Amino acid sequence: MKKYIFLRIILLVFLVRGSFASNQQLQRDIENPDKLYLESSRIIGEVNFETGSGEATFLENGNSFTRLSLLLKRVDNFSLHLAEKIKSTLSSGRVVNGEEVYQISTLLNIYHGISVKFNELNTYAKPDGLNTFLQTGDTIRFGKDLLWLATYTKLYMSFYNNYLNYYKHINLRKIVKNLVKTKRESGQIKIDELFVMISHVLEEDNRREVREYFKKYREYQQKYTRKGASIEEEVQFLFFQIEQDHIVEKILSNNLENISNYTFTDTLMEVFGKVTNAISGVFGNLVGKVRWRHGHFYKDSFVKEKLMSKLQPLDILFEKTPFALTDTFIPGHFGHAALYLGTEEQLKNLEMWETSLIKPYQDRIRKGETIIEAIRPGVGLTTLDRFLEIDEIAIVRQKSLIKDTFEMYEIYRRALDQIGKKYDFNFDVETTDKIVCSELLFFAFGKINWPTVYILGRPTISPDNLAELTFYDNSPLKFELNYWSKKRGTLIEGSIEDLAKNIGYEKSLLRSTPEQIAFNKKEYRCKTVITTKLRSGSRRSRHIQRRVCGVEYEKKVYNSAESFRDGHNGYFK
């Protein structure tokens, strides 16, 4: 008994130290999640489990288990942080950004890798049966039984907590399910493997069977034998691992929430989405074909050459086609947005040309397909010549992006990942299997907190929403140019103030300086005013209600700091 109490004290000290170190690691991972993803991939690749039956194999596999468990704990902590942050965003009526969606997608990949490795360990340590479970005569077999239990507790706690964090929230569950659908449709069978493993660990029949093994574990907890000091240390550590997450008593008491896939609720939402998407799709395909002339920049070599002298890789392009019927149904000034990838020469200068991202598209880029866009047929590449079937173009650019090689790579990755996806006639930024033009930029520049609006209960983003961020204080974007034409063969070079006016902003004389122009958003608002008036010849009063409308100007400020984003999603009045 004294030995058991001593082990409990050691465990408590171990947990306190581990918790402090874990919190420090979480802060580092929040600041640099990409490093977490890279290190996770490296560790998963390095960890291997042997299949021998001797003591050396057991010790080696125990060390690998320790390394993998620490990684799982680290990933779980970050996953919890991400879930809480996104739930806070969604609960306050705001929208997750593209970077957060990609973080969930990357976490799914990491959890698959960790689960596969733990499954290999389960195969090595699988018990011979309940009757011989935790027999003290064979120390190696006894240790393997403990290793099997420890593996189960780690996976169960991870899967169960992620279920509570991600699946219980209806909108967050929608994002996860949509990501799974996107991965499945793109041929990523790993996602199905992951969910098979999750189902096996969490399903009721398996939990009932495993519960019998944990009952035996409690019976033998103080009766294990020792055979060699190194084995004793390993077995002692496995006891720590099993007890660390305080899950054993819950498993034994069956005091765990029932697992639900929310099929009925989600099916209703999916049917509604399909119906509205189908209606919007038919409507969009019909009006999308209606054009009554060519754009004023169509086949204009002068405009093309002028643009080519200005364009830089990852410039954001906006266009207006007032001669197309679709433009009349898209709110705001601009009707379309796209991303300029760059020419072969530009990509070579950035050392991107020979990367695995660009190589599959080298031939097409050489042929002039340097723009990626989402149009009615889907997401694909196009040429500047085809893109210039327009009357107006504006270009904005992310500040200092050219100096951030890693972020440039990530933007290319996120953008090119969208190629081949269908057009999202629902304009829902939280879906990933279908995408609209402005959502392409929303996901590609995922670290930017773009302004969004809700339409029919769905978070949407329009080209004007993208463009207006240029006029926020502290904006990550800067204005490059705005060209338009009133007739073929002419070109008007608009200023930043012209562009601002077109999308509802005006220069602030009070806040502008010679070095920096500041803008306010111009909005027409109405409010109800109630006045009290005494009736003639009476002490009684009557209330007069009237609507008062007028123009209001407000400053918009952007801040990308995570602590600020948690409360304001990057922008506020």
XYZ file of C-alpha atoms in Angstrom:
573
model
C 0.000 0.000 0.000
C 2.846 2.407 0.843
C 4.394 1.666 -2.534
C 1.077 2.470 -4.240
C 0.727 5.782 -2.326
C 4.312 6.631 -3.249
C 3.516 6.034 -6.925
C 0.497 8.330 -6.616
C 2.698 11.105 -5.183
C 5.206 10.676 -8.009
C 2.343 10.814 -10.495
C 1.044 14.060 -8.968
C 4.476 15.694 -9.216
C 4.826 14.413 -12.771
C 1.441 15.885 -13.756
C 2.162 19.303 -12.205
C 5.489 19.568 -14.006
C 3.955 18.262 -17.205
C 1.085 20.745 -17.023
C 3.451 23.710 -16.691
C 5.599 22.533 -19.597
C 2.472 21.781 -21.620
C 1.154 25.328 -21.165
C 4.452 26.796 -22.292
C 4.455 24.545 -25.351
C 0.859 25.508 -26.172
C 1.772 29.188 -26.211
C 4.591 28.469 -28.647
C 2.264 26.404 -30.847
C -0.370 29.154 -30.864
C 2.268 31.621 -31.994
C 3.586 29.268 -34.676
C 1.124 26.475 -35.580
C 3.026 25.676 -38.763
C 5.986 24.558 -36.672
C 3.664 22.232 -34.743
C 2.450 20.679 -37.995
C 5.968 20.204 -39.362
C 7.282 18.699 -36.122
C 4.240 16.418 -35.883
C 4.852 15.084 -39.387
C 8.513 14.518 -38.578
C 7.815 12.644 -35.328
C 5.101 10.501 -36.929
C 7.557 9.575 -39.665
C 10.331 8.737 -37.202
C 8.291 6.652 -34.741
C 8.252 2.930 -35.541
C 7.106 -0.057 -33.505
C 8.954 -3.377 -33.533
C 7.210 -6.755 -33.664
C 9.602 -8.887 -31.610
C 8.749 -10.564 -28.305
C 11.833 -9.812 -26.213
C 12.642 -7.284 -23.544
C 14.606 -5.006 -25.890
C 11.628 -4.742 -28.242
C 9.294 -3.961 -25.355
C 11.571 -1.202 -24.072
C 12.009 0.280 -27.560
C 8.272 0.275 -28.170
C 7.730 1.806 -24.741
C 10.045 4.678 -25.662
C 8.196 5.167 -28.959
C 4.893 5.148 -27.079
C 6.178 7.883 -24.768
C 7.247 10.037 -27.684
C 3.939 9.566 -29.494
C 1.918 10.224 -26.320
C 3.689 13.527 -25.750
C 2.954 14.522 -29.335
C -0.714 13.543 -28.995
C -1.035 15.614 -25.826
C 0.551 18.576 -27.568
C -1.761 18.270 -30.582
C -4.810 17.800 -28.327
C -3.989 20.978 -26.413
C -3.732 22.974 -29.614
C -6.885 21.361 -30.992
C -8.799 22.353 -27.856
C -7.514 25.920 -28.102
C -8.539 26.111 -31.766
C -12.003 24.681 -31.071
C -12.657 27.127 -28.230
C -11.516 30.042 -30.344
C -13.700 29.030 -33.299
C -16.729 28.344 -31.092
C -16.341 31.797 -29.570
C -16.211 33.261 -33.065
C -19.282 31.345 -34.265
C -21.313 31.936 -31.115
C -20.939 35.697 -31.479
C -22.223 35.596 -35.057
C -18.823 36.019 -36.672
C -17.095 33.838 -39.239
C -14.000 31.641 -39.040
C -11.202 32.668 -41.350
C -9.596 30.548 -44.039
C -6.503 29.872 -41.951
C -8.592 28.340 -39.165
C -10.409 26.073 -41.615
C -7.053 24.897 -42.955
C -5.813 24.317 -39.418
C -8.722 21.931 -38.810
C -7.929 20.203 -42.102
C -4.269 19.822 -41.129
C -5.196 18.523 -37.668
C -7.293 15.790 -39.306
C -4.196 14.692 -41.234
C -2.045 14.722 -38.096
C -4.598 12.735 -36.092
C -4.671 10.171 -38.876
C -0.890 9.751 -38.695
C -0.869 9.452 -34.899
C -3.794 7.010 -34.927
C -2.105 4.753 -37.475
C 1.011 4.580 -35.297
C -1.015 3.813 -32.169
C -2.860 1.150 -34.141
C 0.492 -0.465 -34.950
C 1.277 -0.445 -31.238
C -2.125 -1.994 -30.483
C -1.296 -4.819 -32.864
C 1.997 -5.418 -31.035
C 0.512 -5.237 -27.519
C -2.913 -6.801 -28.161
C -3.924 -9.031 -25.199
C -4.209 -12.784 -25.660
C -7.643 -12.696 -24.033
C -9.467 -11.651 -20.884
C -8.662 -14.884 -19.016
C -4.908 -14.384 -19.338
C -4.947 -10.578 -19.106
C -2.384 -9.105 -16.671
C -1.017 -12.475 -15.546
C 1.999 -11.732 -13.404
C 4.008 -14.763 -14.413
C 5.230 -13.215 -17.672
C 6.576 -9.721 -17.083
C 6.850 -8.852 -20.795
C 3.284 -9.975 -21.457
C 2.152 -8.088 -18.359
C 3.906 -4.944 -19.583
C 2.385 -5.325 -23.048
C -1.076 -5.560 -21.502
C -0.448 -2.310 -19.652
C 0.899 -0.752 -22.837
C -2.304 -1.762 -24.635
C -4.420 -0.153 -21.900
C -2.323 3.017 -21.962
C -2.677 3.241 -25.737
C -6.438 2.870 -25.470
C -6.753 5.594 -22.812
C -4.709 8.013 -24.930
C -6.762 7.436 -28.071
C -10.058 7.396 -26.206
C -9.398 10.668 -24.415
C -8.215 12.333 -27.613
C -11.125 11.162 -29.765
C -13.711 11.748 -27.051
C -12.536 15.270 -26.207
C -12.360 16.213 -29.872
C -15.888 14.863 -30.271
C -17.063 17.128 -27.444
C -15.096 20.106 -28.754
C -15.950 19.865 -32.443
C -19.028 17.690 -32.937
C -21.326 19.060 -30.242
C -21.352 22.533 -31.818
C -23.630 22.441 -34.859
C -21.738 24.976 -37.016
C -18.316 23.631 -36.104
C -19.545 20.113 -36.850
C -20.712 21.370 -40.235
C -17.203 22.642 -41.004
C -15.598 19.332 -39.963
C -18.069 17.235 -41.955
C -17.570 19.446 -44.972
C -13.801 19.088 -44.727
C -14.192 15.314 -44.508
C -16.417 15.374 -47.589
C -13.885 17.514 -49.447
C -11.014 15.171 -48.590
C -13.054 12.101 -49.530
C -14.093 13.558 -52.894
C -10.473 14.437 -53.679
C -9.465 10.797 -53.155
C -7.810 11.142 -49.738
C -8.627 7.705 -48.299
C -6.758 8.591 -45.110
C -9.807 10.458 -43.845
C -11.914 7.286 -44.033
C -9.189 5.340 -42.223
C -9.201 7.930 -39.446
C -12.959 7.775 -38.955
C -12.934 3.971 -38.983
C -10.425 4.080 -36.113
C -12.444 6.728 -34.269
C -15.635 4.698 -34.646
C -13.919 1.551 -33.408
C -12.577 3.249 -30.279
C -15.763 5.143 -29.418
C -18.510 2.726 -30.450
C -20.584 1.295 -27.597
C -19.843 -2.402 -28.245
C -16.104 -1.834 -28.127
C -16.388 0.324 -25.015
C -18.364 -2.433 -23.290
C -15.718 -5.032 -24.137
C -12.802 -2.826 -23.106
C -14.529 -2.070 -19.804
C -14.007 -5.705 -18.755
C -10.261 -5.343 -19.279
C -10.191 -2.201 -17.159
C -12.003 -4.049 -14.374
C -9.177 -6.567 -14.350
C -6.697 -3.721 -14.424
C -8.161 -2.327 -11.210
C -8.029 -5.775 -9.600
C -4.371 -6.283 -10.454
C -3.248 -2.694 -10.081
C -1.302 -3.362 -6.883
C -0.246 -6.905 -7.717
C 2.176 -6.551 -10.582
C 5.516 -8.341 -10.240
C 8.957 -7.156 -11.095
C 11.490 -8.899 -13.266
C 14.470 -6.689 -13.975
C 14.868 -3.032 -12.954
C 14.420 -1.660 -16.467
C 11.111 -3.497 -16.865
C 9.927 -2.252 -13.481
C 10.568 1.355 -14.483
C 8.714 0.885 -17.748
C 5.726 -0.755 -16.071
C 5.650 1.966 -13.438
C 5.610 4.605 -16.155
C 2.728 2.828 -17.915
C 0.723 3.021 -14.708
C 1.351 6.765 -14.788
C 0.176 6.965 -18.389
C -3.021 5.014 -17.752
C -3.953 7.123 -14.728
C -2.774 10.443 -16.136
C -6.004 11.443 -17.909
C -8.355 10.323 -15.096
C -10.392 8.328 -17.587
C -10.289 4.881 -15.955
C -13.057 5.550 -13.428
C -15.254 7.018 -16.144
C -14.752 3.937 -18.295
C -15.557 1.665 -15.389
C -18.640 3.641 -14.375
C -19.830 4.118 -17.948
C -20.211 7.793 -17.053
C -19.562 8.983 -20.593
C -21.803 10.842 -22.970
C -23.382 8.811 -25.748
C -21.739 9.354 -29.101
C -24.045 10.695 -31.813
C -23.389 11.404 -35.466
C -26.293 13.891 -35.583
C -27.396 12.327 -38.852
C -31.001 13.563 -38.813
C -30.200 17.207 -38.003
C -27.294 17.390 -40.413
C -29.275 15.686 -43.170
C -31.974 18.353 -42.920
C -29.325 21.076 -43.168
C -27.673 19.325 -46.099
C -30.978 18.934 -47.954
C -31.752 22.627 -47.433
C -28.278 23.503 -48.694
C -28.654 21.285 -51.758
C -32.054 22.762 -52.618
C -30.856 26.362 -52.351
C -27.640 25.495 -54.183
C -29.622 23.859 -56.992
C -31.989 26.819 -57.301
C -29.096 29.287 -57.211
C -27.167 27.116 -59.655
C -29.940 27.036 -62.239
C -30.444 30.775 -61.831
C -26.709 31.487 -61.997
C -26.162 29.346 -65.080
C -29.035 31.060 -66.872
C -28.096 34.666 -66.127
C -24.377 33.925 -66.393
C -24.734 33.402 -70.127
C -26.446 36.747 -70.710
C -23.965 39.344 -72.018
C -24.901 42.022 -74.500
C -21.413 43.154 -75.610
C -17.673 42.640 -75.151
C -15.789 44.385 -72.356
C -14.031 47.637 -73.168
C -10.654 46.066 -72.246
C -11.276 43.019 -74.468
C -8.249 42.378 -76.712
C -6.712 45.726 -75.732
C -2.953 45.160 -76.018
C -2.146 48.554 -74.499
C -4.080 47.791 -71.302
C -2.595 44.305 -71.137
C 0.989 45.582 -71.431
C 0.329 48.277 -68.850
C -1.051 45.699 -66.424
C 1.821 43.265 -67.009
C 4.275 45.996 -66.035
C 2.451 46.410 -62.718
C 1.367 42.895 -61.740
C 3.243 41.004 -59.031
C 2.708 37.405 -57.869
C -0.258 36.955 -55.511
C -1.888 40.242 -56.448
C -5.647 40.279 -55.823
C -7.679 41.261 -58.885
C -11.184 42.740 -58.950
C -13.240 43.266 -62.083
C -16.516 44.803 -63.160
C -18.618 43.664 -66.119
C -21.710 45.901 -66.238
C -22.657 44.313 -69.568
C -23.173 40.904 -67.877
C -26.491 40.142 -66.201
C -24.741 38.384 -63.288
C -23.189 41.682 -62.162
C -26.627 43.152 -61.532
C -27.382 40.415 -58.970
C -24.074 40.588 -57.067
C -24.173 43.170 -54.257
C -21.681 46.000 -54.475
C -19.473 47.506 -57.126
C -17.313 44.573 -58.231
C -18.719 41.343 -59.607
C -15.669 39.079 -59.535
C -12.292 38.560 -57.823
C -9.289 36.425 -58.753
C -5.652 35.768 -57.846
C -2.624 36.422 -60.039
C -0.058 33.619 -59.717
C 2.811 35.117 -61.701
C 4.748 34.381 -64.884
C 7.501 31.795 -65.207
C 10.141 34.491 -64.777
C 8.447 35.958 -61.708
C 8.024 32.554 -60.089
C 11.676 31.715 -60.752
C 12.714 34.966 -59.085
C 10.691 33.907 -56.046
C 12.242 30.405 -56.168
C 8.731 28.967 -56.492
C 8.975 27.636 -60.051
C 10.531 24.277 -59.183
C 8.441 23.640 -56.082
C 6.028 20.717 -55.965
C 3.149 23.201 -55.898
C 3.942 24.890 -59.205
C 5.449 21.998 -61.191
C 2.076 20.436 -62.150
C 1.034 23.771 -63.681
C 4.279 24.836 -65.381
C 3.087 24.107 -68.928
C -0.148 25.990 -68.406
C 1.621 28.977 -66.848
C 4.003 29.057 -69.820
C 0.911 29.303 -72.034
C -0.213 32.378 -70.133
C -2.612 30.811 -67.621
C -1.366 32.919 -64.739
C -4.668 33.688 -62.992
C -6.656 31.354 -60.736
C -10.376 32.040 -60.382
C -13.655 30.420 -59.375
C -16.341 30.770 -62.042
C -19.556 28.866 -62.822
C -17.786 25.806 -64.344
C -15.560 25.575 -61.241
C -12.108 26.620 -60.030
C -9.344 26.739 -62.627
C -6.640 28.748 -64.357
C -7.178 31.400 -67.003
C -5.143 33.883 -69.035
C -5.010 37.631 -68.650
C -6.444 37.907 -72.176
C -9.589 36.017 -71.185
C -9.802 37.820 -67.858
C -9.818 41.223 -69.579
C -13.330 40.744 -70.966
C -14.203 43.579 -68.549
C -14.763 47.328 -68.212
C -12.872 47.872 -64.962
C -10.053 46.289 -62.989
C -8.578 47.036 -59.566
C -5.520 45.475 -57.962
C -4.657 45.327 -54.269
C -1.647 43.650 -52.702
C -0.794 42.239 -49.284
C 1.856 44.377 -47.646
C 5.362 42.945 -47.185
C 4.257 39.552 -48.511
C 7.220 39.329 -50.875
C 9.517 39.157 -47.810
C 7.647 36.247 -46.198
C 8.640 33.196 -48.243
C 6.841 30.696 -46.049
C 3.530 32.576 -46.089
C 3.780 33.006 -49.867
C 4.187 29.246 -50.194
C 1.152 28.683 -47.975
C -0.986 31.082 -50.028
C -0.017 29.261 -53.221
C -0.795 25.941 -51.538
C -4.184 27.009 -50.264
C -5.121 28.609 -53.592
C -4.012 25.717 -55.815
C -5.748 23.247 -53.489
C -9.036 24.711 -54.719
C -8.485 23.820 -58.389
C -11.158 21.450 -59.644
C -13.742 22.320 -57.004
C -17.293 23.131 -58.053
C -18.801 26.593 -57.861
C -20.591 27.409 -54.595
C -23.953 28.851 -55.583
C -24.786 29.134 -51.859
C -21.850 31.569 -51.352
C -21.210 29.967 -47.931
C -17.647 30.635 -46.726
C -17.830 27.771 -44.204
C -18.125 25.090 -46.902
C -14.969 23.714 -48.487
C -16.205 21.270 -51.142
C -17.620 24.093 -53.277
C -16.219 27.580 -53.636
C -17.053 30.993 -55.100
C -14.620 33.610 -56.432
C -14.335 35.653 -53.243
C -14.061 32.475 -51.127
C -11.001 31.505 -53.162
C -9.235 34.598 -51.811
C -10.787 34.068 -48.369
C -9.095 30.665 -48.103
C -5.875 31.516 -49.951
C -5.158 34.489 -47.686
C -6.372 32.522 -44.697
C -4.504 34.520 -42.068
C -6.340 37.688 -43.029
C -9.580 38.343 -41.147
C -11.888 39.343 -43.971
C -15.162 41.208 -43.373
C -18.197 38.983 -43.989
C -21.976 39.349 -43.912
C -24.799 36.919 -43.185
C -27.366 36.203 -45.918
C -30.158 33.670 -45.284
C -28.314 32.537 -42.171
C -25.090 31.789 -44.046
C -21.817 33.697 -43.687
C -20.938 35.109 -47.106
C -18.201 37.245 -48.588
C -18.463 39.319 -51.752
C -15.737 40.888 -53.915
C -16.574 44.257 -52.340
C -16.061 42.752 -48.864
C -12.560 41.765 -49.946
C -11.801 45.132 -51.527
C -13.105 47.251 -48.651
C -10.488 45.859 -46.284
C -8.018 48.052 -48.198
C -9.633 51.087 -46.548
C -9.415 49.896 -42.939
C -6.903 51.501 -40.628
C -3.958 49.106 -40.129
C -5.075 47.134 -43.196
C -2.827 44.279 -44.377
C -3.659 45.324 -47.962
C -2.512 48.231 -50.079
C -3.987 49.793 -53.203
C -2.039 49.335 -56.443
C -4.231 50.515 -59.309
C -7.745 51.018 -60.618
C -8.341 51.167 -64.381
C -11.672 51.593 -66.096
C -13.039 52.514 -69.486
C -16.269 54.054 -70.735
C -15.654 52.991 -74.316
C -13.232 50.782 -76.230
C -9.796 52.223 -76.839
C -9.835 54.482 -73.778
C -8.314 54.090 -70.332
C -8.988 56.039 -67.148
C -6.557 55.602 -64.269
C -8.500 55.938 -61.046
C -7.051 56.943 -57.702
C -7.457 55.208 -54.376
C -10.099 57.802 -53.511
C -12.063 56.914 -56.652
C -12.025 53.241 -55.722
C -13.015 54.020 -52.139
C -16.005 56.033 -53.303
C -17.196 53.197 -55.546
C -17.366 50.728 -52.667
C -18.816 53.050 -50.047
C -15.837 54.759 -48.397
C -14.758 58.384 -48.263
C -11.537 60.108 -47.347
C -11.396 61.320 -43.753
C -10.083 64.869 -43.755
C -9.666 64.746 -39.995
C -7.505 61.612 -39.838
C -5.632 61.782 -43.148
C -2.000 62.903 -43.265
C 0.319 63.721 -46.183
C 1.893 60.293 -45.729
C -1.276 58.232 -45.237
C -4.859 58.700 -46.400
C -7.504 57.504 -43.941
C -11.040 56.498 -44.854
C -14.438 56.180 -43.218
C -17.248 53.896 -44.285
C -20.302 55.769 -45.508
C -23.592 54.152 -44.543
C -27.211 55.211 -44.822
C -29.021 54.330 -41.611
C -32.484 54.797 -40.191
C -33.766 54.736 -36.643
C -37.128 55.084 -34.945
C -37.613 58.252 -32.872
C -40.477 58.638 -30.391
C -41.510 62.125 -29.269
C -44.059 63.065 -26.624
C -46.542 65.844 -27.354
C -49.326 67.263 -25.155
C -52.743 67.135 -26.713
C -54.415 70.474 -27.230
C -56.619 71.393 -24.239
C -55.723 68.246 -22.364
C -53.248 67.034 -19.815
C -52.894 63.854 -21.763
C -49.895 63.369 -23.971
C -49.497 61.332 -27.080
C -46.473 59.522 -28.471
C -45.468 60.276 -32.025
C -43.287 57.673 -33.726
C -41.311 58.517 -36.840
C -38.381 57.217 -38.868
C -35.288 59.393 -39.096
C -32.689 58.523 -41.732
C -29.304 59.941 -42.533
C -25.718 59.291 -43.560
C -23.233 58.129 -40.940
C -19.464 57.744 -41.225
C -17.488 55.252 -39.214
C -13.863 54.294 -38.926
C -12.933 50.663 -39.530
C -9.795 49.305 -37.888
C -8.060 46.022 -38.650
C -5.959 44.110 -36.156
C -4.632 40.627 -36.828
C -3.309 39.845 -33.314
C -4.832 36.595 -32.067
C -5.790 37.971 -28.670
C -7.618 40.778 -30.404
C -9.113 38.498 -33.050
C -10.664 36.335 -30.350
C -12.834 39.265 -29.365
C -13.300 41.157 -32.581
C -12.386 38.853 -35.488
C -9.848 41.361 -36.720
C -12.055 44.375 -37.278
C -14.258 46.691 -35.281
C -15.930 50.077 -35.422
